[in-house]
Backbone as a chain_set.jsonl record, in Angstrom:
{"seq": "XXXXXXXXXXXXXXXXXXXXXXXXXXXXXXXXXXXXXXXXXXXXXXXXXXXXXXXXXXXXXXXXXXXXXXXXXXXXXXXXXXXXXXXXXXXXXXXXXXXXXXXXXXXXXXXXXXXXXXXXXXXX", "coords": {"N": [[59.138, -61.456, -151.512], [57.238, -60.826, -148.507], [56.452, -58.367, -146.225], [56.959, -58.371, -143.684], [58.268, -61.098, -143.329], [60.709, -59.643, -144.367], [60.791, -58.053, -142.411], [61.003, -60.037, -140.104], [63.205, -61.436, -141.135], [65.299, -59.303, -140.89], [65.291, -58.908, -138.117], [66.038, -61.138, -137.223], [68.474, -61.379, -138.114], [69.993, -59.509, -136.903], [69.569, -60.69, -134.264], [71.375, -62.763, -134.321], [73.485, -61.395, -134.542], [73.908, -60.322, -132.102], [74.051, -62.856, -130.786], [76.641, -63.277, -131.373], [78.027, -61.382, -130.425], [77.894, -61.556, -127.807], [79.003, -64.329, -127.44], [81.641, -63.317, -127.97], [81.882, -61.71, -125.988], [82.081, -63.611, -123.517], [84.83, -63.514, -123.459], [88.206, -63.367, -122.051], [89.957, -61.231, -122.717], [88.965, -58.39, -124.084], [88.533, -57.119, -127.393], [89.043, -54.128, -128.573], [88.787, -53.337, -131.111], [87.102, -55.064, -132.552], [85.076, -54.547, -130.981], [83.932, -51.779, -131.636], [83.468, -52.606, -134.04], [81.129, -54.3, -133.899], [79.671, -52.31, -132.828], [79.267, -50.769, -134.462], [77.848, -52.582, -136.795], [75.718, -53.708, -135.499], [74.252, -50.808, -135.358], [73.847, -50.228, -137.997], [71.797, -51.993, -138.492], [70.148, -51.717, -137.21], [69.105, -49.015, -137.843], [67.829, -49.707, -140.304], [66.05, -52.339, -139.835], [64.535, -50.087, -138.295], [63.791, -48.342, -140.254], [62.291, -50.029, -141.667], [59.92, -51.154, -140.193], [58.574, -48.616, -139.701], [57.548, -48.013, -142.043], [55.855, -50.121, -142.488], [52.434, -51.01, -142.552], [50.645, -53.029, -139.813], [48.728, -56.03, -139.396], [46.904, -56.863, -136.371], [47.556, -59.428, -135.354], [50.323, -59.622, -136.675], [51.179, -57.883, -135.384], [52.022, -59.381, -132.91], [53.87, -60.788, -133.048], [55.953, -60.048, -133.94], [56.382, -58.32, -131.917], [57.078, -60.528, -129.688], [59.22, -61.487, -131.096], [60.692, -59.059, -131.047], [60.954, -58.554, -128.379], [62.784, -60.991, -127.594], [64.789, -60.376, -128.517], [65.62, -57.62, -126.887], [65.977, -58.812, -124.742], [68.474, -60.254, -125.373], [69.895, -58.222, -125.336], [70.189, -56.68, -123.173], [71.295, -58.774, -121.865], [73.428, -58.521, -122.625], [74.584, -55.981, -121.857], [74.697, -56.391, -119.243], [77.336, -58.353, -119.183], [79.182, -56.615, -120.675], [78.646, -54.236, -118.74], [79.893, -56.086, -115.949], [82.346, -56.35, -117.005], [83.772, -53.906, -117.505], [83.474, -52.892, -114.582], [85.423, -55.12, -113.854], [87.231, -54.022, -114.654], [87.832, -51.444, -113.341], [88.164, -52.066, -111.136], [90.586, -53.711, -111.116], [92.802, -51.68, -112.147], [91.976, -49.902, -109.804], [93.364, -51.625, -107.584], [95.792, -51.365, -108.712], [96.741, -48.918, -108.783], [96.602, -48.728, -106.005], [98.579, -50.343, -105.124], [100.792, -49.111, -106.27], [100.889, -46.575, -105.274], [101.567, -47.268, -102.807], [104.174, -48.595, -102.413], [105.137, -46.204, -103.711], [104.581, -44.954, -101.064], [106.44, -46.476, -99.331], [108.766, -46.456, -100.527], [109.822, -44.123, -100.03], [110.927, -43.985, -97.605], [113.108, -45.51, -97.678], [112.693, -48.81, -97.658], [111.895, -51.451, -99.318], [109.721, -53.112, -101.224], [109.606, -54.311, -103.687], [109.028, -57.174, -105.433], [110.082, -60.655, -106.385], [109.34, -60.872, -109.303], [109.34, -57.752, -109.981], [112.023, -57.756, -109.334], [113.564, -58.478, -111.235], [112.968, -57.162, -113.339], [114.634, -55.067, -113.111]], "CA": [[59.215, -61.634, -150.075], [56.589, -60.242, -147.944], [57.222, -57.179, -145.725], [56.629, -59.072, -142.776], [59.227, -61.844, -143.972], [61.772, -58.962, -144.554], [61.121, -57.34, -141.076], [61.717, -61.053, -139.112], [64.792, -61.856, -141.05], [66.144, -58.366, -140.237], [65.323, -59.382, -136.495], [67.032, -62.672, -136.852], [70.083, -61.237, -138.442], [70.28, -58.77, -135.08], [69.53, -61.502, -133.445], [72.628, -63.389, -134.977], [74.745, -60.445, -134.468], [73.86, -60.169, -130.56], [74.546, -64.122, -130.159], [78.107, -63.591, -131.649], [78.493, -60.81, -129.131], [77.885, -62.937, -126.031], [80.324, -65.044, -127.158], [82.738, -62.46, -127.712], [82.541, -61.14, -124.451], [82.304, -64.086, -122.664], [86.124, -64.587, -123.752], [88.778, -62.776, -121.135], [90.08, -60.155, -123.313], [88.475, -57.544, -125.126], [89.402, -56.139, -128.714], [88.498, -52.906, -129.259], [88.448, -52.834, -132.742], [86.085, -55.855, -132.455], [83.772, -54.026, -130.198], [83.595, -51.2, -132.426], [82.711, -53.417, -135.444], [79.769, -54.768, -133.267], [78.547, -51.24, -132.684], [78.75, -50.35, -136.037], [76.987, -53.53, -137.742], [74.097, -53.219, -134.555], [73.501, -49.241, -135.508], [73.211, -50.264, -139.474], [70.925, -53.068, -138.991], [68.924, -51.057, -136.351], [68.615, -48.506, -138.715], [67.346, -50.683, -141.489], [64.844, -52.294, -138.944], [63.317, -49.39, -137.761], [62.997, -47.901, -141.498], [61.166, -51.121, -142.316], [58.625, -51.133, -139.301], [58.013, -47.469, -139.418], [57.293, -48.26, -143.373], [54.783, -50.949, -142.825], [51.11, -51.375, -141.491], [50.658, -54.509, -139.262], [47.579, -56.256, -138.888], [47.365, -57.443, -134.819], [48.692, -60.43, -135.491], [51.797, -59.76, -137.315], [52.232, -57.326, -134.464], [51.786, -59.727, -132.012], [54.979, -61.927, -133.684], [57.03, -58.634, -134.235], [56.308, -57.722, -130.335], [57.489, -61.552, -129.541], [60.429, -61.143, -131.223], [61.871, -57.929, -130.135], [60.959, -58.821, -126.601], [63.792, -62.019, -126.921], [66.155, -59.719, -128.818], [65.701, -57.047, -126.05], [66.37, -59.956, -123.729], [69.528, -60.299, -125.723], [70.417, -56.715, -125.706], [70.056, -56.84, -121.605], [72.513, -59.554, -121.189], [75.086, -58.128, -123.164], [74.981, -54.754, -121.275], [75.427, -56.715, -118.164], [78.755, -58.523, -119.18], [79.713, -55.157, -120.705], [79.151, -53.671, -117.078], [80.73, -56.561, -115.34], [83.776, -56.41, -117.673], [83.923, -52.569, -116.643], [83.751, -53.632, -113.019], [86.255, -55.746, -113.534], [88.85, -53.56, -115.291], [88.135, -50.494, -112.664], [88.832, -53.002, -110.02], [92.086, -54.107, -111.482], [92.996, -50.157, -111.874], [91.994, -49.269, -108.695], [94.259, -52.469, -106.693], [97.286, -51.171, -109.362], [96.447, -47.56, -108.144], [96.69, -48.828, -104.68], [99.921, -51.051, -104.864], [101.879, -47.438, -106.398], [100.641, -45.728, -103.902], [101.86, -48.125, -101.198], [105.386, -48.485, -103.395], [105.8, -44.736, -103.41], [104.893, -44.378, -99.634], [107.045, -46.712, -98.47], [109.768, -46.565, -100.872], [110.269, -43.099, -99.451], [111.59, -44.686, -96.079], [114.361, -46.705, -98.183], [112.053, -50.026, -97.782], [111.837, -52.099, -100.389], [108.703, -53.986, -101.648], [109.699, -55.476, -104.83], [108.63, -58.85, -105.207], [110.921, -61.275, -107.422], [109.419, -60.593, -110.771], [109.839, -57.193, -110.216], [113.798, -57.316, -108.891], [114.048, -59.141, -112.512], [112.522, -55.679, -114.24], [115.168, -53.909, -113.03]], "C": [[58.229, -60.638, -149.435], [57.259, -59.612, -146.819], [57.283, -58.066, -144.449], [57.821, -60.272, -142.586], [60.357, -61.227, -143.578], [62.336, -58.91, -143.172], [62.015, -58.906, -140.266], [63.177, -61.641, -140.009], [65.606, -60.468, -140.414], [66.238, -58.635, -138.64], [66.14, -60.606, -136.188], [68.826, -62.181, -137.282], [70.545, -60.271, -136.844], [70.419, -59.533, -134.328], [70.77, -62.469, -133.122], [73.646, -62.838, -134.059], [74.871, -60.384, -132.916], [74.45, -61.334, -130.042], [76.213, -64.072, -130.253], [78.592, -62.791, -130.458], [78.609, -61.117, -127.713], [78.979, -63.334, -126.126], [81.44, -64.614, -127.431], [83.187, -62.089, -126.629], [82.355, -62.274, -123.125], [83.817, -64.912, -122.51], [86.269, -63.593, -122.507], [89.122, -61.462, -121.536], [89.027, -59.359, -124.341], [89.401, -56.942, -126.272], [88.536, -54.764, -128.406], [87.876, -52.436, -130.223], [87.336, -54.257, -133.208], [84.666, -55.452, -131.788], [83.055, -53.207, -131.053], [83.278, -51.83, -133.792], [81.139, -53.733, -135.129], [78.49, -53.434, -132.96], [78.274, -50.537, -133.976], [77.632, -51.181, -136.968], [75.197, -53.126, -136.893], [73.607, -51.75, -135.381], [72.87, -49.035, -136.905], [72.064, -50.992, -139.267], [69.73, -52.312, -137.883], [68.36, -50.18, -136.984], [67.956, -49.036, -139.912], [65.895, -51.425, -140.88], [63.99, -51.716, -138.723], [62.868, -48.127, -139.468], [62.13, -48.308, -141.815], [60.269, -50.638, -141.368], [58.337, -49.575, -139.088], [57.029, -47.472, -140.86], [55.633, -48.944, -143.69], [53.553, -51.035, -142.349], [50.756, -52.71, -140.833], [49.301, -54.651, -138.63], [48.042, -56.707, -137.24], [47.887, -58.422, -135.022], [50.253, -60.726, -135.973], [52.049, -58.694, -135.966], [52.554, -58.055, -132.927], [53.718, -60.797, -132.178], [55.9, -60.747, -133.873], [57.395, -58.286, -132.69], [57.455, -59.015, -129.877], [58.853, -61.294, -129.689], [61.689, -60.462, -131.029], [61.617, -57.83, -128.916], [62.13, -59.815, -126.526], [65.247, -60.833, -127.815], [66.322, -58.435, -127.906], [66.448, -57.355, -124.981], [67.989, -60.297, -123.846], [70.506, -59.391, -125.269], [70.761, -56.273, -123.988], [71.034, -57.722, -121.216], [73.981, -59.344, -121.88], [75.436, -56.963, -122.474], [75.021, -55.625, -120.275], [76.48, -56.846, -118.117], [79.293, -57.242, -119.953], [79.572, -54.676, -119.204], [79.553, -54.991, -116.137], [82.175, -56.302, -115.571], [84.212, -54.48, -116.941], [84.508, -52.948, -115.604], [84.668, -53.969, -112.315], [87.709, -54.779, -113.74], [88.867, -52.09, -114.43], [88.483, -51.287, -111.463], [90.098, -53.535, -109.769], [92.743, -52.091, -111.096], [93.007, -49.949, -110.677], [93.126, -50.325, -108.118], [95.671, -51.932, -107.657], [97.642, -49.753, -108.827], [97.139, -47.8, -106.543], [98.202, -49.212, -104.311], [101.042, -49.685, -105.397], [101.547, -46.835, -105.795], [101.508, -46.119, -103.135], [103.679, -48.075, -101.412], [106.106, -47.124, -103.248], [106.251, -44.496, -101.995], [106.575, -44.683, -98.625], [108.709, -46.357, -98.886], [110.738, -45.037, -100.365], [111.156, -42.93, -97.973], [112.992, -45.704, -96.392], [113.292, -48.054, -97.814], [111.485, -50.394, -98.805], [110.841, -52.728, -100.403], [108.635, -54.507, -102.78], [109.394, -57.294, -104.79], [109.363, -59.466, -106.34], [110.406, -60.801, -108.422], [109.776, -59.184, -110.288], [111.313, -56.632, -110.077], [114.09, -57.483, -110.684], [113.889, -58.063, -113.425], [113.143, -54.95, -114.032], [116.456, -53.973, -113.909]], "O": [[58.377, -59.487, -149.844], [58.338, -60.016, -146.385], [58.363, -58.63, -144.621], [58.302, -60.267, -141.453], [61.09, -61.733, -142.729], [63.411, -59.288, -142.707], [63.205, -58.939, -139.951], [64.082, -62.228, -139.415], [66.452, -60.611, -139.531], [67.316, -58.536, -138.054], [66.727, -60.928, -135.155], [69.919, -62.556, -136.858], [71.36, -60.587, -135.976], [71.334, -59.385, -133.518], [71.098, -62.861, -132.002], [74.362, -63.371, -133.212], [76.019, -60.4, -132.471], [75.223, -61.254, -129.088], [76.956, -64.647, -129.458], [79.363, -63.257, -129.618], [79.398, -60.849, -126.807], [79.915, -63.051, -125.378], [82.402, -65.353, -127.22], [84.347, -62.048, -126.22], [82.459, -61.913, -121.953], [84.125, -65.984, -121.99], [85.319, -63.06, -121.933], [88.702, -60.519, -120.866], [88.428, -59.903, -125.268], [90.533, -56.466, -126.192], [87.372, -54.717, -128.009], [86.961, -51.628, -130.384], [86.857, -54.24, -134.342], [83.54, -55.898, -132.006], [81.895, -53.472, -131.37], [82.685, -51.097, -134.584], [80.184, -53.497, -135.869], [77.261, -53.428, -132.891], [77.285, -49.914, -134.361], [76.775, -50.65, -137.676], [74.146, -52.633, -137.302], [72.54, -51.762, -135.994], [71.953, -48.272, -137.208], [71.13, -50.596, -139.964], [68.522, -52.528, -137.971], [67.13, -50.201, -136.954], [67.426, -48.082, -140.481], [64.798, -51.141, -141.362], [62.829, -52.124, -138.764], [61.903, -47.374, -139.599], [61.154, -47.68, -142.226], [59.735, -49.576, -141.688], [57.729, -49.374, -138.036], [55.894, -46.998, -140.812], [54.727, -48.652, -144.47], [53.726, -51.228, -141.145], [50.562, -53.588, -141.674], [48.773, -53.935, -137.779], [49.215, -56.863, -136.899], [49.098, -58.325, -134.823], [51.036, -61.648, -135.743], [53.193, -58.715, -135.512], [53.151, -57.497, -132.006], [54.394, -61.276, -131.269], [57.025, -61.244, -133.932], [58.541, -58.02, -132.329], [58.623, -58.667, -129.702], [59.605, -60.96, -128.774], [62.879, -60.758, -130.911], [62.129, -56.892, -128.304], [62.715, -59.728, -125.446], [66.433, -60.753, -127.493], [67.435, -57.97, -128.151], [67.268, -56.662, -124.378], [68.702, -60.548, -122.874], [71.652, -59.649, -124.903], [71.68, -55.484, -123.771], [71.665, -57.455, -120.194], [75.111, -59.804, -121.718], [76.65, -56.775, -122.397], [76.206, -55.896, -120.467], [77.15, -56.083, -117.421], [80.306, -56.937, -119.325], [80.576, -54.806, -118.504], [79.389, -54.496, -115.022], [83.027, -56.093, -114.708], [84.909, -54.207, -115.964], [85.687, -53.286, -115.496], [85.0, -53.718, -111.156], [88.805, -54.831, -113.181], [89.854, -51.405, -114.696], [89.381, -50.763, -110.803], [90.631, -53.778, -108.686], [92.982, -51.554, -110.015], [94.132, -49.757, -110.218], [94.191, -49.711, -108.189], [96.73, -52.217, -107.099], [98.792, -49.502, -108.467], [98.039, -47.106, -106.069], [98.898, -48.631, -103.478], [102.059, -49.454, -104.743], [102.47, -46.028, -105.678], [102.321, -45.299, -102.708], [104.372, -47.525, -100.557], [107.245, -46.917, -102.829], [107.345, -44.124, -101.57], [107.328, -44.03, -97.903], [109.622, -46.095, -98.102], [111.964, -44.924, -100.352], [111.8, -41.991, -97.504], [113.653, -46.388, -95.612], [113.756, -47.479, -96.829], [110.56, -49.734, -99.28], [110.747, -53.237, -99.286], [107.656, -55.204, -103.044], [109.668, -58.238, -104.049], [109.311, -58.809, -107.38], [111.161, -59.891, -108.763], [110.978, -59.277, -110.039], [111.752, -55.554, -110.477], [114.766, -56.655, -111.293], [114.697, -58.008, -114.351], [112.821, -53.846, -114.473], [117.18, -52.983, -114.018]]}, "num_chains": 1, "name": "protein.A"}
C-alpha cells in the first residue's frame, strides 16, 4: 500500500468516525460514556494521522488531494462543534428556567402560597 493510500484511508476512517458523531448528536439525549468513546477513538486516529503526514514527503499533487480532504473533514469537525454548542445552550437553558422556577417556589412558598402544579401534588 502506498503511503499516500495509507494517509487517505486514515482520513476516511476519521471521516467515518465524525459521520457517526453527527448522528449521535443529532439524537435528543446524550451518553456520556458514548461521547467519551468518540473523543478517545478521534485523539488515536489523529495521532496516527499526523505521525503518518509528518513521516512522508508529498509531491504537490498528493498535497493538493491531502489539503482537499482535510478541508471536508475540517468541515466535519465544524459542524459537530456547533451541535455540541447548541446542545450546551440547550442544557444551560433548561438549568437556568429550573433555577428560576426554585427560586420563584422558595419565594413564594415563604408567604404560605402554593404553586404546585398537579404532577407535583402527586410527588408528595
Amino acid at each position: 500500500m502506498s503511503k499516500i493510500t495509507k494517509i487517505s484511508n486514515e482520513i476516511e476512517e476519521l471521516k467515518k468516525l465524525n459521520n457517526s458523531e453527527l448522528d449521535f448528536l443529532k439524537k435528543d439525549i446524550l451518553d456520556m460514556d458514548k461521547v467519551e468513546e468518540f473523543k478517545n477513538k478521534k485523539i488515536d486516529l489523529r495521532d496516527k494521522l499526523n505521525n503518518s503526514l509528518n513521516s512522508i514527503c508529498f509531491s504537490e499533487e498528493q498535497k493538493k488531494i491531502i489539503i482537499v480532504k482535510l478541508k471536508e473533514l475540517l468541515e466535519l469537525e465544524n459542524e459537530i462543534g456547533e451541535l455540541y454548542k447548541n446542545k450546551l445552550f440547550s442544557i444551560q437553558d433548561n438549568l437556568i428556567s429550573i433555577n428560576t422556577e426554585r427560586k420563584l417556589r422558595e419565594t413564594y412558598g415563604k408567604g404560605g402560597m402554593n404553586f404546585l402544579t398537579i404532577v407535583d401534588k402527586n410527588l408528595k
